[in-house]
């Protein structure tokens, strides 16, 4: 994880703003990012970093917003093997992404 992402996490938590951290934990086949890739999602929907873009990243973003609401960590399996909505799922692999809220709810 690069230093800018660490600084952003520290800044948000110091300000009392919970954030969600999405981390690629496992990949199978061809994927845009490998294990360890991270994306930080703020409660206002903005984010820093990437886990690969496209509709797979949008799927993880949605789960991150839910994690910010309910506080429950989750693993999202992003299947990039079949194009379902357009042509942006052409990598041919599968990624597991762990999503967790950092910081307290209601802060």
Short mmCIF file of N, CA and C in Angstrom, two decimals:
data_model
loop_
_atom_site.label_atom_id
_atom_site.label_comp_id
_atom_site.label_asym_id
_atom_site.label_seq_id
_atom_site.Cartn_x
_atom_site.Cartn_y
_atom_site.Cartn_z
N UNK A 1 0.87 -1.17 0.00
CA UNK A 1 0.00 0.00 0.00
C UNK A 1 0.90 1.22 0.00
N UNK A 2 0.58 2.19 -0.82
CA UNK A 2 1.48 3.35 -0.88
C UNK A 2 1.22 4.34 0.26
N UNK A 3 2.23 5.16 0.50
CA UNK A 3 2.20 6.09 1.63
C UNK A 3 1.02 7.05 1.56
N UNK A 4 0.63 7.47 0.36
CA UNK A 4 -0.49 8.41 0.22
C UNK A 4 -1.78 7.80 0.77
N UNK A 5 -1.99 6.50 0.54
CA UNK A 5 -3.19 5.84 1.05
C UNK A 5 -3.15 5.77 2.58
N UNK A 6 -1.98 5.45 3.14
CA UNK A 6 -1.83 5.46 4.60
C UNK A 6 -2.14 6.84 5.18
N UNK A 7 -1.62 7.88 4.53
CA UNK A 7 -1.88 9.25 5.01
C UNK A 7 -3.36 9.57 4.95
N UNK A 8 -4.03 9.14 3.90
CA UNK A 8 -5.46 9.40 3.76
C UNK A 8 -6.26 8.69 4.85
N UNK A 9 -5.88 7.45 5.16
CA UNK A 9 -6.55 6.72 6.24
C UNK A 9 -6.36 7.46 7.56
N UNK A 10 -5.13 7.84 7.86
CA UNK A 10 -4.83 8.55 9.12
C UNK A 10 -5.60 9.86 9.20
N UNK A 11 -5.64 10.60 8.11
CA UNK A 11 -6.35 11.89 8.08
C UNK A 11 -7.84 11.70 8.38
N UNK A 12 -8.45 10.70 7.74
CA UNK A 12 -9.88 10.46 7.95
C UNK A 12 -10.16 10.04 9.39
N UNK A 13 -9.36 9.13 9.91
CA UNK A 13 -9.60 8.66 11.27
C UNK A 13 -9.35 9.74 12.30
N UNK A 14 -8.34 10.57 12.10
CA UNK A 14 -8.08 11.69 13.01
C UNK A 14 -9.24 12.68 13.01
N UNK A 15 -9.91 12.80 11.86
CA UNK A 15 -11.06 13.70 11.74
C UNK A 15 -12.35 13.03 12.22
N UNK A 16 -12.25 11.77 12.66
CA UNK A 16 -13.45 11.06 13.14
C UNK A 16 -14.36 10.59 12.03
N UNK A 17 -13.82 10.43 10.84
CA UNK A 17 -14.61 10.01 9.68
C UNK A 17 -14.30 8.56 9.34
N UNK A 18 -15.25 7.66 9.54
CA UNK A 18 -14.98 6.27 9.18
C UNK A 18 -14.81 6.13 7.68
N UNK A 19 -14.00 5.18 7.29
CA UNK A 19 -13.75 4.88 5.88
C UNK A 19 -13.81 3.37 5.72
N UNK A 20 -13.95 2.93 4.48
CA UNK A 20 -13.91 1.50 4.20
C UNK A 20 -12.64 1.22 3.40
N UNK A 21 -11.99 0.13 3.75
CA UNK A 21 -10.79 -0.29 3.05
C UNK A 21 -11.09 -1.59 2.33
N UNK A 22 -10.87 -1.60 1.02
CA UNK A 22 -11.06 -2.80 0.20
C UNK A 22 -9.68 -3.30 -0.21
N UNK A 23 -9.41 -4.58 0.06
CA UNK A 23 -8.11 -5.17 -0.22
C UNK A 23 -8.29 -6.45 -1.03
N UNK A 24 -7.62 -6.54 -2.17
CA UNK A 24 -7.64 -7.78 -2.95
C UNK A 24 -6.88 -8.82 -2.14
N UNK A 25 -7.54 -9.94 -1.81
CA UNK A 25 -6.91 -10.97 -0.98
C UNK A 25 -6.53 -12.21 -1.77
N UNK A 26 -7.20 -12.44 -2.88
CA UNK A 26 -6.92 -13.65 -3.67
C UNK A 26 -7.34 -13.42 -5.10
N UNK A 27 -6.56 -13.93 -6.03
CA UNK A 27 -6.93 -13.86 -7.44
C UNK A 27 -6.76 -15.23 -8.07
N UNK A 28 -7.57 -15.46 -9.09
CA UNK A 28 -7.47 -16.67 -9.91
C UNK A 28 -7.60 -16.25 -11.36
N UNK A 29 -6.69 -16.68 -12.19
CA UNK A 29 -6.72 -16.29 -13.60
C UNK A 29 -6.19 -14.88 -13.79
N UNK A 30 -6.55 -14.29 -14.91
CA UNK A 30 -6.08 -12.95 -15.26
C UNK A 30 -6.96 -11.89 -14.61
N UNK A 31 -6.36 -11.03 -13.79
CA UNK A 31 -7.10 -9.96 -13.11
C UNK A 31 -6.32 -8.65 -13.25
N UNK A 32 -7.03 -7.52 -13.17
CA UNK A 32 -6.34 -6.24 -13.34
C UNK A 32 -5.37 -5.90 -12.22
N UNK A 33 -5.61 -6.39 -11.02
CA UNK A 33 -4.73 -6.14 -9.88
C UNK A 33 -4.50 -7.45 -9.15
N UNK A 34 -3.45 -7.48 -8.37
CA UNK A 34 -3.06 -8.69 -7.66
C UNK A 34 -3.30 -8.52 -6.15
N UNK A 35 -3.17 -9.61 -5.37
CA UNK A 35 -3.38 -9.51 -3.93
C UNK A 35 -2.54 -8.39 -3.31
N UNK A 36 -3.18 -7.68 -2.40
CA UNK A 36 -2.54 -6.55 -1.74
C UNK A 36 -2.99 -5.21 -2.29
N UNK A 37 -3.56 -5.18 -3.49
CA UNK A 37 -4.07 -3.91 -4.06
C UNK A 37 -5.19 -3.40 -3.16
N UNK A 38 -5.22 -2.08 -2.95
CA UNK A 38 -6.18 -1.50 -2.02
C UNK A 38 -6.89 -0.29 -2.61
N UNK A 39 -8.10 -0.08 -2.09
CA UNK A 39 -8.89 1.09 -2.42
C UNK A 39 -9.56 1.56 -1.14
N UNK A 40 -9.49 2.87 -0.86
CA UNK A 40 -10.10 3.47 0.31
C UNK A 40 -11.35 4.20 -0.13
N UNK A 41 -12.48 3.91 0.52
CA UNK A 41 -13.76 4.51 0.15
C UNK A 41 -14.27 5.33 1.32
N UNK A 42 -14.63 6.60 1.04
CA UNK A 42 -15.15 7.51 2.06
C UNK A 42 -16.68 7.46 2.08
N UNK A 43 -17.27 7.92 3.16
CA UNK A 43 -18.72 7.91 3.32
C UNK A 43 -19.43 8.75 2.25
N UNK A 44 -18.73 9.76 1.70
CA UNK A 44 -19.36 10.57 0.65
C UNK A 44 -19.27 9.91 -0.73
N UNK A 45 -18.69 8.71 -0.78
CA UNK A 45 -18.60 7.96 -2.03
C UNK A 45 -17.31 8.15 -2.80
N UNK A 46 -16.50 9.13 -2.42
CA UNK A 46 -15.24 9.32 -3.12
C UNK A 46 -14.26 8.25 -2.66
N UNK A 47 -13.23 8.03 -3.46
CA UNK A 47 -12.27 6.99 -3.12
C UNK A 47 -10.87 7.35 -3.58
N UNK A 48 -9.91 6.64 -3.00
CA UNK A 48 -8.50 6.77 -3.34
C UNK A 48 -7.98 5.37 -3.61
N UNK A 49 -7.15 5.21 -4.61
CA UNK A 49 -6.62 3.91 -4.96
C UNK A 49 -7.56 3.18 -5.90
N UNK A 50 -7.15 1.98 -6.29
CA UNK A 50 -7.97 1.19 -7.21
C UNK A 50 -7.71 -0.29 -7.01
N UNK A 51 -8.74 -1.07 -7.28
CA UNK A 51 -8.57 -2.51 -7.30
C UNK A 51 -8.78 -3.04 -8.71
N UNK A 52 -8.87 -2.12 -9.68
CA UNK A 52 -8.94 -2.58 -11.06
C UNK A 52 -9.89 -1.84 -11.98
N UNK A 53 -10.79 -1.04 -11.44
CA UNK A 53 -11.70 -0.27 -12.28
C UNK A 53 -12.89 -1.08 -12.78
N UNK A 54 -13.68 -0.45 -13.61
CA UNK A 54 -14.82 -1.10 -14.24
C UNK A 54 -15.92 -1.50 -13.28
N UNK A 55 -16.79 -2.40 -13.77
CA UNK A 55 -17.94 -2.78 -12.96
C UNK A 55 -17.55 -3.64 -11.77
N UNK A 56 -16.41 -4.32 -11.81
CA UNK A 56 -15.94 -5.06 -10.65
C UNK A 56 -15.64 -4.13 -9.50
N UNK A 57 -14.99 -3.02 -9.80
CA UNK A 57 -14.69 -2.03 -8.77
C UNK A 57 -15.98 -1.39 -8.27
N UNK A 58 -16.94 -1.18 -9.16
CA UNK A 58 -18.23 -0.60 -8.75
C UNK A 58 -18.96 -1.54 -7.79
N UNK A 59 -18.85 -2.84 -8.03
CA UNK A 59 -19.46 -3.84 -7.15
C UNK A 59 -18.85 -3.75 -5.75
N UNK A 60 -17.54 -3.62 -5.68
CA UNK A 60 -16.85 -3.51 -4.40
C UNK A 60 -17.19 -2.19 -3.73
N UNK A 61 -17.29 -1.11 -4.50
CA UNK A 61 -17.67 0.20 -3.97
C UNK A 61 -19.03 0.11 -3.28
N UNK A 62 -19.98 -0.56 -3.91
CA UNK A 62 -21.32 -0.71 -3.32
C UNK A 62 -21.25 -1.45 -1.98
N UNK A 63 -20.46 -2.51 -1.93
CA UNK A 63 -20.31 -3.26 -0.69
C UNK A 63 -19.59 -2.43 0.37
N UNK A 64 -18.65 -1.61 -0.04
CA UNK A 64 -17.95 -0.73 0.90
C UNK A 64 -18.92 0.28 1.51
N UNK A 65 -19.81 0.82 0.70
CA UNK A 65 -20.81 1.76 1.23
C UNK A 65 -21.71 1.05 2.23
N UNK A 66 -22.07 -0.20 1.96
CA UNK A 66 -22.89 -0.98 2.90
C UNK A 66 -22.10 -1.24 4.19
N UNK A 67 -20.81 -1.55 4.07
CA UNK A 67 -19.97 -1.79 5.26
C UNK A 67 -19.86 -0.53 6.11
N UNK A 68 -19.81 0.63 5.47
CA UNK A 68 -19.78 1.88 6.23
C UNK A 68 -21.07 2.06 7.03
N UNK A 69 -22.17 1.57 6.48
CA UNK A 69 -23.47 1.68 7.16
C UNK A 69 -23.61 0.67 8.31
N UNK A 70 -23.30 -0.60 8.02
CA UNK A 70 -23.60 -1.64 9.02
C UNK A 70 -22.38 -2.08 9.83
N UNK A 71 -21.18 -1.66 9.43
CA UNK A 71 -19.98 -1.99 10.19
C UNK A 71 -19.47 -3.40 10.03
N UNK A 72 -20.15 -4.22 9.24
CA UNK A 72 -19.76 -5.62 9.09
C UNK A 72 -18.74 -5.80 7.96
N UNK A 73 -17.62 -6.45 8.24
CA UNK A 73 -16.68 -6.76 7.16
C UNK A 73 -17.28 -7.83 6.25
N UNK A 74 -16.79 -7.88 5.05
CA UNK A 74 -17.30 -8.85 4.09
C UNK A 74 -16.26 -9.13 3.02
N UNK A 75 -16.40 -10.27 2.38
CA UNK A 75 -15.56 -10.59 1.23
C UNK A 75 -16.44 -10.57 0.00
N UNK A 76 -16.00 -9.84 -1.01
CA UNK A 76 -16.73 -9.73 -2.27
C UNK A 76 -15.95 -10.52 -3.31
N UNK A 77 -16.63 -11.43 -3.99
CA UNK A 77 -16.01 -12.17 -5.08
C UNK A 77 -16.39 -11.48 -6.38
N UNK A 78 -15.38 -10.98 -7.08
CA UNK A 78 -15.58 -10.26 -8.33
C UNK A 78 -15.22 -11.21 -9.47
N UNK A 79 -16.23 -11.60 -10.24
CA UNK A 79 -16.04 -12.54 -11.33
C UNK A 79 -15.86 -11.76 -12.63
N UNK A 80 -14.66 -11.83 -13.18
CA UNK A 80 -14.34 -11.09 -14.40
C UNK A 80 -14.25 -12.02 -15.61
N UNK A 81 -14.94 -13.17 -15.52
CA UNK A 81 -14.82 -14.16 -16.59
C UNK A 81 -15.83 -13.99 -17.70
N UNK A 82 -16.96 -13.40 -17.40
CA UNK A 82 -17.99 -13.26 -18.43
C UNK A 82 -18.51 -11.84 -18.48
N UNK A 83 -18.51 -11.23 -19.67
CA UNK A 83 -19.10 -9.88 -19.78
C UNK A 83 -20.61 -9.97 -19.60
N UNK A 84 -21.13 -9.28 -18.58
CA UNK A 84 -22.58 -9.30 -18.35
C UNK A 84 -23.22 -7.98 -18.73
N UNK A 85 -22.58 -6.88 -18.40
CA UNK A 85 -23.11 -5.56 -18.72
C UNK A 85 -22.03 -4.81 -19.48
N UNK A 86 -21.95 -5.02 -20.77
CA UNK A 86 -20.92 -4.34 -21.54
C UNK A 86 -19.71 -5.24 -21.70
N UNK A 87 -18.60 -4.64 -22.05
CA UNK A 87 -17.40 -5.39 -22.37
C UNK A 87 -16.27 -5.18 -21.39
N UNK A 88 -16.54 -4.67 -20.18
CA UNK A 88 -15.42 -4.35 -19.28
C UNK A 88 -15.03 -5.48 -18.35
N UNK A 89 -15.61 -6.65 -18.50
CA UNK A 89 -15.22 -7.81 -17.68
C UNK A 89 -14.47 -8.81 -18.55
N UNK A 90 -13.43 -8.35 -19.20
CA UNK A 90 -12.74 -9.19 -20.18
C UNK A 90 -11.44 -9.78 -19.66
N UNK A 91 -11.11 -9.58 -18.42
CA UNK A 91 -9.83 -10.08 -17.89
C UNK A 91 -9.78 -11.60 -17.84
N UNK A 92 -10.87 -12.22 -17.50
CA UNK A 92 -10.92 -13.66 -17.48
C UNK A 92 -10.62 -14.31 -16.14
N UNK A 93 -10.52 -13.54 -15.08
CA UNK A 93 -10.19 -14.10 -13.77
C UNK A 93 -11.24 -13.78 -12.72
N UNK A 94 -10.90 -14.12 -11.49
CA UNK A 94 -11.77 -13.90 -10.34
C UNK A 94 -10.91 -13.31 -9.22
N UNK A 95 -11.45 -12.30 -8.54
CA UNK A 95 -10.76 -11.68 -7.41
C UNK A 95 -11.64 -11.76 -6.17
N UNK A 96 -11.04 -12.07 -5.04
CA UNK A 96 -11.72 -11.94 -3.75
C UNK A 96 -11.20 -10.66 -3.12
N UNK A 97 -12.13 -9.82 -2.65
CA UNK A 97 -11.78 -8.53 -2.09
C UNK A 97 -12.40 -8.43 -0.69
N UNK A 98 -11.55 -8.23 0.31
CA UNK A 98 -12.00 -8.06 1.69
C UNK A 98 -12.30 -6.59 1.92
N UNK A 99 -13.51 -6.31 2.42
CA UNK A 99 -13.95 -4.93 2.67
C UNK A 99 -14.22 -4.78 4.15
N UNK A 100 -13.60 -3.76 4.76
CA UNK A 100 -13.80 -3.53 6.20
C UNK A 100 -13.91 -2.04 6.48
N UNK A 101 -14.74 -1.72 7.47
CA UNK A 101 -14.85 -0.34 7.92
C UNK A 101 -13.74 -0.07 8.93
N UNK A 102 -13.10 1.07 8.80
CA UNK A 102 -12.12 1.53 9.76
C UNK A 102 -12.70 2.75 10.45
N UNK A 103 -12.61 2.83 11.76
CA UNK A 103 -13.19 3.94 12.49
C UNK A 103 -14.56 3.56 13.03
N UNK A 104 -15.03 4.37 13.95
CA UNK A 104 -16.32 4.10 14.59
C UNK A 104 -17.47 4.59 13.75
N UNK A 105 -18.59 3.92 13.88
CA UNK A 105 -19.83 4.35 13.23
C UNK A 105 -20.31 5.62 13.90
N UNK A 106 -20.92 6.48 13.12
CA UNK A 106 -21.51 7.69 13.66
C UNK A 106 -20.51 8.74 14.10
N UNK A 107 -19.24 8.54 13.75
CA UNK A 107 -18.22 9.52 14.15
C UNK A 107 -18.29 10.74 13.27
#
